[in-house]
JSON list of C-alpha atoms in Angstrom, two decimals:
[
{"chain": "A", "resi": 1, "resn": "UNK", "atom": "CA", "xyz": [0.00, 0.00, 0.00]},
{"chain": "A", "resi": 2, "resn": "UNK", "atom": "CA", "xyz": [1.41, 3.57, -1.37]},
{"chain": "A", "resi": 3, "resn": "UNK", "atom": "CA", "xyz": [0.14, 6.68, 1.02]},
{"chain": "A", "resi": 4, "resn": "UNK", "atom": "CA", "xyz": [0.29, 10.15, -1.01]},
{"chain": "A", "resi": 5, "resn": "UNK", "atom": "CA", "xyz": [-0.31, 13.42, 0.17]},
{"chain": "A", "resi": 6, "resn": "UNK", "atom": "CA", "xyz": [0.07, 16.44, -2.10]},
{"chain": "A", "resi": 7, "resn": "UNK", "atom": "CA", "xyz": [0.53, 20.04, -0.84]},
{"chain": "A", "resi": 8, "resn": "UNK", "atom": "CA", "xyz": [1.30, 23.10, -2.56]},
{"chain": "A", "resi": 9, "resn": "UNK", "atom": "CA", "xyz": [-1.69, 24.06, -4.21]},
{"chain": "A", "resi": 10, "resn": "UNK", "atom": "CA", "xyz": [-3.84, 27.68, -4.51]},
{"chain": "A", "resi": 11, "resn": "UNK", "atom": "CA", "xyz": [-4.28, 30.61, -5.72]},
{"chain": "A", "resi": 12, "resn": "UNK", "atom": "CA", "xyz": [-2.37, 32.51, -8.29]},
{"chain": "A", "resi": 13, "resn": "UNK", "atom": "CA", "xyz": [-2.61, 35.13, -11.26]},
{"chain": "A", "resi": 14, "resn": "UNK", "atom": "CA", "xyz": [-1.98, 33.59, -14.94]},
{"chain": "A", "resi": 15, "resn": "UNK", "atom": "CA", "xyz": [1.40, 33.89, -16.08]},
{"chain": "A", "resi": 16, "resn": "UNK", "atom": "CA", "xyz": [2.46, 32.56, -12.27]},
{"chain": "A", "resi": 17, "resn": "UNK", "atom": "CA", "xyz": [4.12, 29.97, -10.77]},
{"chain": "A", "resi": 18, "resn": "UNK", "atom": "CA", "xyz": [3.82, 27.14, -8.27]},
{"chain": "A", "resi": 19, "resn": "UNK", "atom": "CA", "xyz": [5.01, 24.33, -7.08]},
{"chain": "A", "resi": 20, "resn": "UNK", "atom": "CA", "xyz": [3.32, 21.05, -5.78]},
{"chain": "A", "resi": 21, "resn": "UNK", "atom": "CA", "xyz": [4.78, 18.22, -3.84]},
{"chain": "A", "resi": 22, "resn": "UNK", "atom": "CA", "xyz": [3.67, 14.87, -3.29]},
{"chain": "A", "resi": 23, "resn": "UNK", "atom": "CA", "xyz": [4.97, 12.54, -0.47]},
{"chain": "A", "resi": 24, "resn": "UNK", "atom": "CA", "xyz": [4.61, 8.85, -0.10]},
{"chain": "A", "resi": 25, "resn": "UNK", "atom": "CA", "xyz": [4.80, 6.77, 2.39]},
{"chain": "A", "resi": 26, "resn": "UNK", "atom": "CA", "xyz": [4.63, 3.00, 2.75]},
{"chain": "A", "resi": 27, "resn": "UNK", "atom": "CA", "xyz": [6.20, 1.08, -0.32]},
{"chain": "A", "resi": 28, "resn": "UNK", "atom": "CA", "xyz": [9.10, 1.31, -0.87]},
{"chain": "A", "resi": 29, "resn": "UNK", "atom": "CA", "xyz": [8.97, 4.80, -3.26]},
{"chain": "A", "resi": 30, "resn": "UNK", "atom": "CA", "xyz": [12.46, 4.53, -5.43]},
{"chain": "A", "resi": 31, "resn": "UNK", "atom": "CA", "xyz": [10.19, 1.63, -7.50]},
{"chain": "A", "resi": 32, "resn": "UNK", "atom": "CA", "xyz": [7.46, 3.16, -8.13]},
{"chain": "A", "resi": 33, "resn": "UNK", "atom": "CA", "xyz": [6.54, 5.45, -11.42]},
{"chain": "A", "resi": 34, "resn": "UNK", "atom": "CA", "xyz": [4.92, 8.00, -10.09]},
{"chain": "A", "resi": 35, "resn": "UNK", "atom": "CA", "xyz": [2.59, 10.95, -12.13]},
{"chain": "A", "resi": 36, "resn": "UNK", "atom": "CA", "xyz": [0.45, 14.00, -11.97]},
{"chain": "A", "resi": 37, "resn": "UNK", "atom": "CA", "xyz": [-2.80, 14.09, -12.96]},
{"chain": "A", "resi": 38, "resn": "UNK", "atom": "CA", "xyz": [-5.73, 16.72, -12.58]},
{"chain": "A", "resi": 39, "resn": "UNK", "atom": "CA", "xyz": [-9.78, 17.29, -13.52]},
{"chain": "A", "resi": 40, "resn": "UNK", "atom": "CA", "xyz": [-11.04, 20.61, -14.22]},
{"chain": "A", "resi": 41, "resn": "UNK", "atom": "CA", "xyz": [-14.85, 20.99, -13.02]},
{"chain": "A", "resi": 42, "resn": "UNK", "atom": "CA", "xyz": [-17.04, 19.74, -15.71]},
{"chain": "A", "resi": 43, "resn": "UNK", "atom": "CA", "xyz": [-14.21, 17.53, -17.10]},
{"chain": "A", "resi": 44, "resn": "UNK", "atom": "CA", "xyz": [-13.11, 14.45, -16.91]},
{"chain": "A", "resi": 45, "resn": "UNK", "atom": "CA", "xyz": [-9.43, 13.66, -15.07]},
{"chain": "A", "resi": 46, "resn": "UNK", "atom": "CA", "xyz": [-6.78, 13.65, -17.46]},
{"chain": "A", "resi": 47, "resn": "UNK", "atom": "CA", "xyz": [-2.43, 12.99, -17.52]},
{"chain": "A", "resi": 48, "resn": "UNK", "atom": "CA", "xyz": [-0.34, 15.97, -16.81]},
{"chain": "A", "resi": 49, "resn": "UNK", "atom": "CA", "xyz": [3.22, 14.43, -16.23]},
{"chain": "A", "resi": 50, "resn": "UNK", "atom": "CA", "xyz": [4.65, 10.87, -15.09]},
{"chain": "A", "resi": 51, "resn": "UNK", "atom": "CA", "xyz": [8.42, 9.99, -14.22]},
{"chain": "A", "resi": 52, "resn": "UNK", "atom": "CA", "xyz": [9.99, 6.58, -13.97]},
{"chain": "A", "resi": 53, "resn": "UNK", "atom": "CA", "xyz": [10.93, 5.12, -10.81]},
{"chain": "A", "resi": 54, "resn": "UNK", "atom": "CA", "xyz": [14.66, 6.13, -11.62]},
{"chain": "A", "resi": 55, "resn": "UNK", "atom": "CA", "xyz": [14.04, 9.66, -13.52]},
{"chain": "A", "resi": 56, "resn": "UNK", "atom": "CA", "xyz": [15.06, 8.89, -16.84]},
{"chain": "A", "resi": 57, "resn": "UNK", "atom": "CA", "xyz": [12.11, 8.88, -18.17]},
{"chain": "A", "resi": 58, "resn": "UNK", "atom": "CA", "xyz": [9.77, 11.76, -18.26]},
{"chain": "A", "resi": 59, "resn": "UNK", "atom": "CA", "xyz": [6.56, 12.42, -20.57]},
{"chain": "A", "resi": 60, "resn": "UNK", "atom": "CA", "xyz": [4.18, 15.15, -20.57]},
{"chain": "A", "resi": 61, "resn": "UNK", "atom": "CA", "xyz": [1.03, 16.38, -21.75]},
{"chain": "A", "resi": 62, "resn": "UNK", "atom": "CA", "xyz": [1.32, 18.31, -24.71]},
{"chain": "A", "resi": 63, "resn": "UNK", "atom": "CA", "xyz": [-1.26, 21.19, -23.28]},
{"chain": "A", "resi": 64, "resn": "UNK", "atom": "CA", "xyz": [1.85, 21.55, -20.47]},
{"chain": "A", "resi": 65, "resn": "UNK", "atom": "CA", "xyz": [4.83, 20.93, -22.32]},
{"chain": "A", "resi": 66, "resn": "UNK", "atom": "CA", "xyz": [7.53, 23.50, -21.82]},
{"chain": "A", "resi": 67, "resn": "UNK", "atom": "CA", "xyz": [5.81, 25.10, -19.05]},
{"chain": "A", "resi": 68, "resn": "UNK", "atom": "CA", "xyz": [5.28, 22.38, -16.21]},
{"chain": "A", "resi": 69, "resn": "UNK", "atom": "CA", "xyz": [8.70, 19.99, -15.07]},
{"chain": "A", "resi": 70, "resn": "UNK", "atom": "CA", "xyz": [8.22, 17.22, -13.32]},
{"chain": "A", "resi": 71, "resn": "UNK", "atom": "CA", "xyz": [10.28, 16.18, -10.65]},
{"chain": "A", "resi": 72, "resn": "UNK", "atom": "CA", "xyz": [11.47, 13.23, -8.11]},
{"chain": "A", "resi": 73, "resn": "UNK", "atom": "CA", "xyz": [13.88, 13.02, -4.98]},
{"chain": "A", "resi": 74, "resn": "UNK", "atom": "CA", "xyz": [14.02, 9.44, -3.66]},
{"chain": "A", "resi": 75, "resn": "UNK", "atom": "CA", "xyz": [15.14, 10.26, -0.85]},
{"chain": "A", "resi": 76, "resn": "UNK", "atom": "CA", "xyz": [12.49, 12.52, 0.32]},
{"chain": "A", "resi": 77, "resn": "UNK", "atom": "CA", "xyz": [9.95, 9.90, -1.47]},
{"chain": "A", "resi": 78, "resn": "UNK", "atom": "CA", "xyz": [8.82, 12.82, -2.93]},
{"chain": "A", "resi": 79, "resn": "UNK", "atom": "CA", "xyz": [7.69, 13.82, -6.07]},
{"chain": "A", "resi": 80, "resn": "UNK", "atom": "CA", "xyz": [7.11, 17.44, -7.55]},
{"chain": "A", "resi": 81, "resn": "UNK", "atom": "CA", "xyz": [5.44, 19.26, -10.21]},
{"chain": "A", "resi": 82, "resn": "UNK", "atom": "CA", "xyz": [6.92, 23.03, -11.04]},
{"chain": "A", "resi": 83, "resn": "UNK", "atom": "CA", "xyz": [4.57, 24.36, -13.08]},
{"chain": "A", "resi": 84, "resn": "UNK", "atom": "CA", "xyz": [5.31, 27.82, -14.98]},
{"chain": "A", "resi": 85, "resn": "UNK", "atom": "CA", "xyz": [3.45, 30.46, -16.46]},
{"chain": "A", "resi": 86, "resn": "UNK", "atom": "CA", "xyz": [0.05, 29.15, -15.72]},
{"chain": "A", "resi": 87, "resn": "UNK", "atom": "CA", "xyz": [-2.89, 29.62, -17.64]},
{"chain": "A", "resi": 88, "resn": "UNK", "atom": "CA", "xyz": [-6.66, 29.76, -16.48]},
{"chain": "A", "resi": 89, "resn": "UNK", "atom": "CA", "xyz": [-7.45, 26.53, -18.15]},
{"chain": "A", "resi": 90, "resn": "UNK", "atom": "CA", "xyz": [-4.73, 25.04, -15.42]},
{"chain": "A", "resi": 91, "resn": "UNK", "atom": "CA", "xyz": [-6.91, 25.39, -13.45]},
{"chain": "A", "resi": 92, "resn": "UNK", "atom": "CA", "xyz": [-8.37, 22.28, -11.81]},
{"chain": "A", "resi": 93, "resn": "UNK", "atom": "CA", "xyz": [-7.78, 19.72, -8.83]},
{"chain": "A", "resi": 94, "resn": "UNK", "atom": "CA", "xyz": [-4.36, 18.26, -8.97]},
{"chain": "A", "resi": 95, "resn": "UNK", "atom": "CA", "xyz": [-3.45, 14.40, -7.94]},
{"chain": "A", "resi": 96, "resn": "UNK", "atom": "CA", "xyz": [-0.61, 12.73, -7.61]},
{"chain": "A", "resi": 97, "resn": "UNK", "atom": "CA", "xyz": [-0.58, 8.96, -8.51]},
{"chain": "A", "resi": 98, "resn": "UNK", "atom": "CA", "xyz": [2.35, 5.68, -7.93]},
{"chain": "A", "resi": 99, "resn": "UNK", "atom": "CA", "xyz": [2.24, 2.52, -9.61]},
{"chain": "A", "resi": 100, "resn": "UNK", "atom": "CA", "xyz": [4.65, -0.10, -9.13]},
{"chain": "A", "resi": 101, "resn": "UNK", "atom": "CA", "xyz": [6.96, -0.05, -12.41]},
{"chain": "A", "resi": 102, "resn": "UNK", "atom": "CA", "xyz": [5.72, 2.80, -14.82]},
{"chain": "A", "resi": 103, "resn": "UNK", "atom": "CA", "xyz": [2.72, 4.65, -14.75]},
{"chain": "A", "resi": 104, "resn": "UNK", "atom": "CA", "xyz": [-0.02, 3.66, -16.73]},
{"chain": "A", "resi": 105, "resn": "UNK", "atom": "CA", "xyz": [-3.62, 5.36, -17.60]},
{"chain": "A", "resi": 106, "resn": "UNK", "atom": "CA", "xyz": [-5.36, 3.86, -14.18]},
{"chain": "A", "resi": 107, "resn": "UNK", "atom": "CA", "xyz": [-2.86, 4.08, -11.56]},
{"chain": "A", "resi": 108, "resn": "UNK", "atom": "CA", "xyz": [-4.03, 1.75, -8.44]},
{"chain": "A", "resi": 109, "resn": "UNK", "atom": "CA", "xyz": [-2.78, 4.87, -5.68]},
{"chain": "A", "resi": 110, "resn": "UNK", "atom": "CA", "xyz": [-4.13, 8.15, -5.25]},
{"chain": "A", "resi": 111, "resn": "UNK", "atom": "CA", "xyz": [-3.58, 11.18, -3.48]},
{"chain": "A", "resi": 112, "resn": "UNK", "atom": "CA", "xyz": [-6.00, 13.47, -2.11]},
{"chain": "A", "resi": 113, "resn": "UNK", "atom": "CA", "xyz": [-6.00, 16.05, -4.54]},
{"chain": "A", "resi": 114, "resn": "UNK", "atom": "CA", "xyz": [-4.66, 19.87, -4.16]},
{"chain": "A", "resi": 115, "resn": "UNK", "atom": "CA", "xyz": [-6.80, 22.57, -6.10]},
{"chain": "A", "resi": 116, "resn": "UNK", "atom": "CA", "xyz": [-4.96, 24.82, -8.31]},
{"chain": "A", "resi": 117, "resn": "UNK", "atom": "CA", "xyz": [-6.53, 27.86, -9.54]},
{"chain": "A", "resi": 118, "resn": "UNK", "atom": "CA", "xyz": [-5.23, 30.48, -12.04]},
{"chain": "A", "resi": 119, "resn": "UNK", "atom": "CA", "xyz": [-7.07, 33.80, -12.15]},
{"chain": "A", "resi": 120, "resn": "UNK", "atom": "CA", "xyz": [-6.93, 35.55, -15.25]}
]
């Protein structure tokens, strides 16, 4: 069992910045994939960013390509998302995910969620 709690979410003008962390607990983290995810109201939850366990391999959405960087320090079993001049369709609830391995389209752990909200 993977615990995840993300943090680091709010408010904040578009063309801003923020950051959101993720930590795990249980597993052990370093073999995990782990991703970002989020679901704007109305809409259904879609893939922002994973990372491989080892972080060599990173994919992206192409709506945040060049603008969001995903992140992991095994050591912290932590796992960020630095996300750069924000729009207002960023806007939305933001999850982290693990899966043993890589990420796939239904990851079996969940976080919380953290809203993000861009004002225009």
């Amino acid at each position: 069992q993977v615990q995840l709690v993300e943090s680091g979410g709010g408010l904040v003008q578009a063309g801003g910045s923020l950051r959101l962390s993720c930590a795990a607990s249980g597993r052990t983290f370093s073999s995990y994939g782990m991703g970002w995810f989020r679901q704007a109201p109305g809409k259904e939850r879609e893939f922002v960013a994973a990372i491989s366990w080892s972080g060599r391999n990173i994919n992206y959405a192409d709506s945040v390509k060049g603008r969001f960087t995903i992140s992991r320090d095994n050591a912290k079993n932590t796992v960020y998302l630095q996300m750069n001049s924000l729009k207002s369709e960023d806007t939305a609830v933001y999850y982290c995910a693990a899966e043993y391995g890589l990420i796939g389209s239904k990851p079996p752990y969940w976080g919380q969620g953290t809203w993000v909200t861009v004002s225009s």
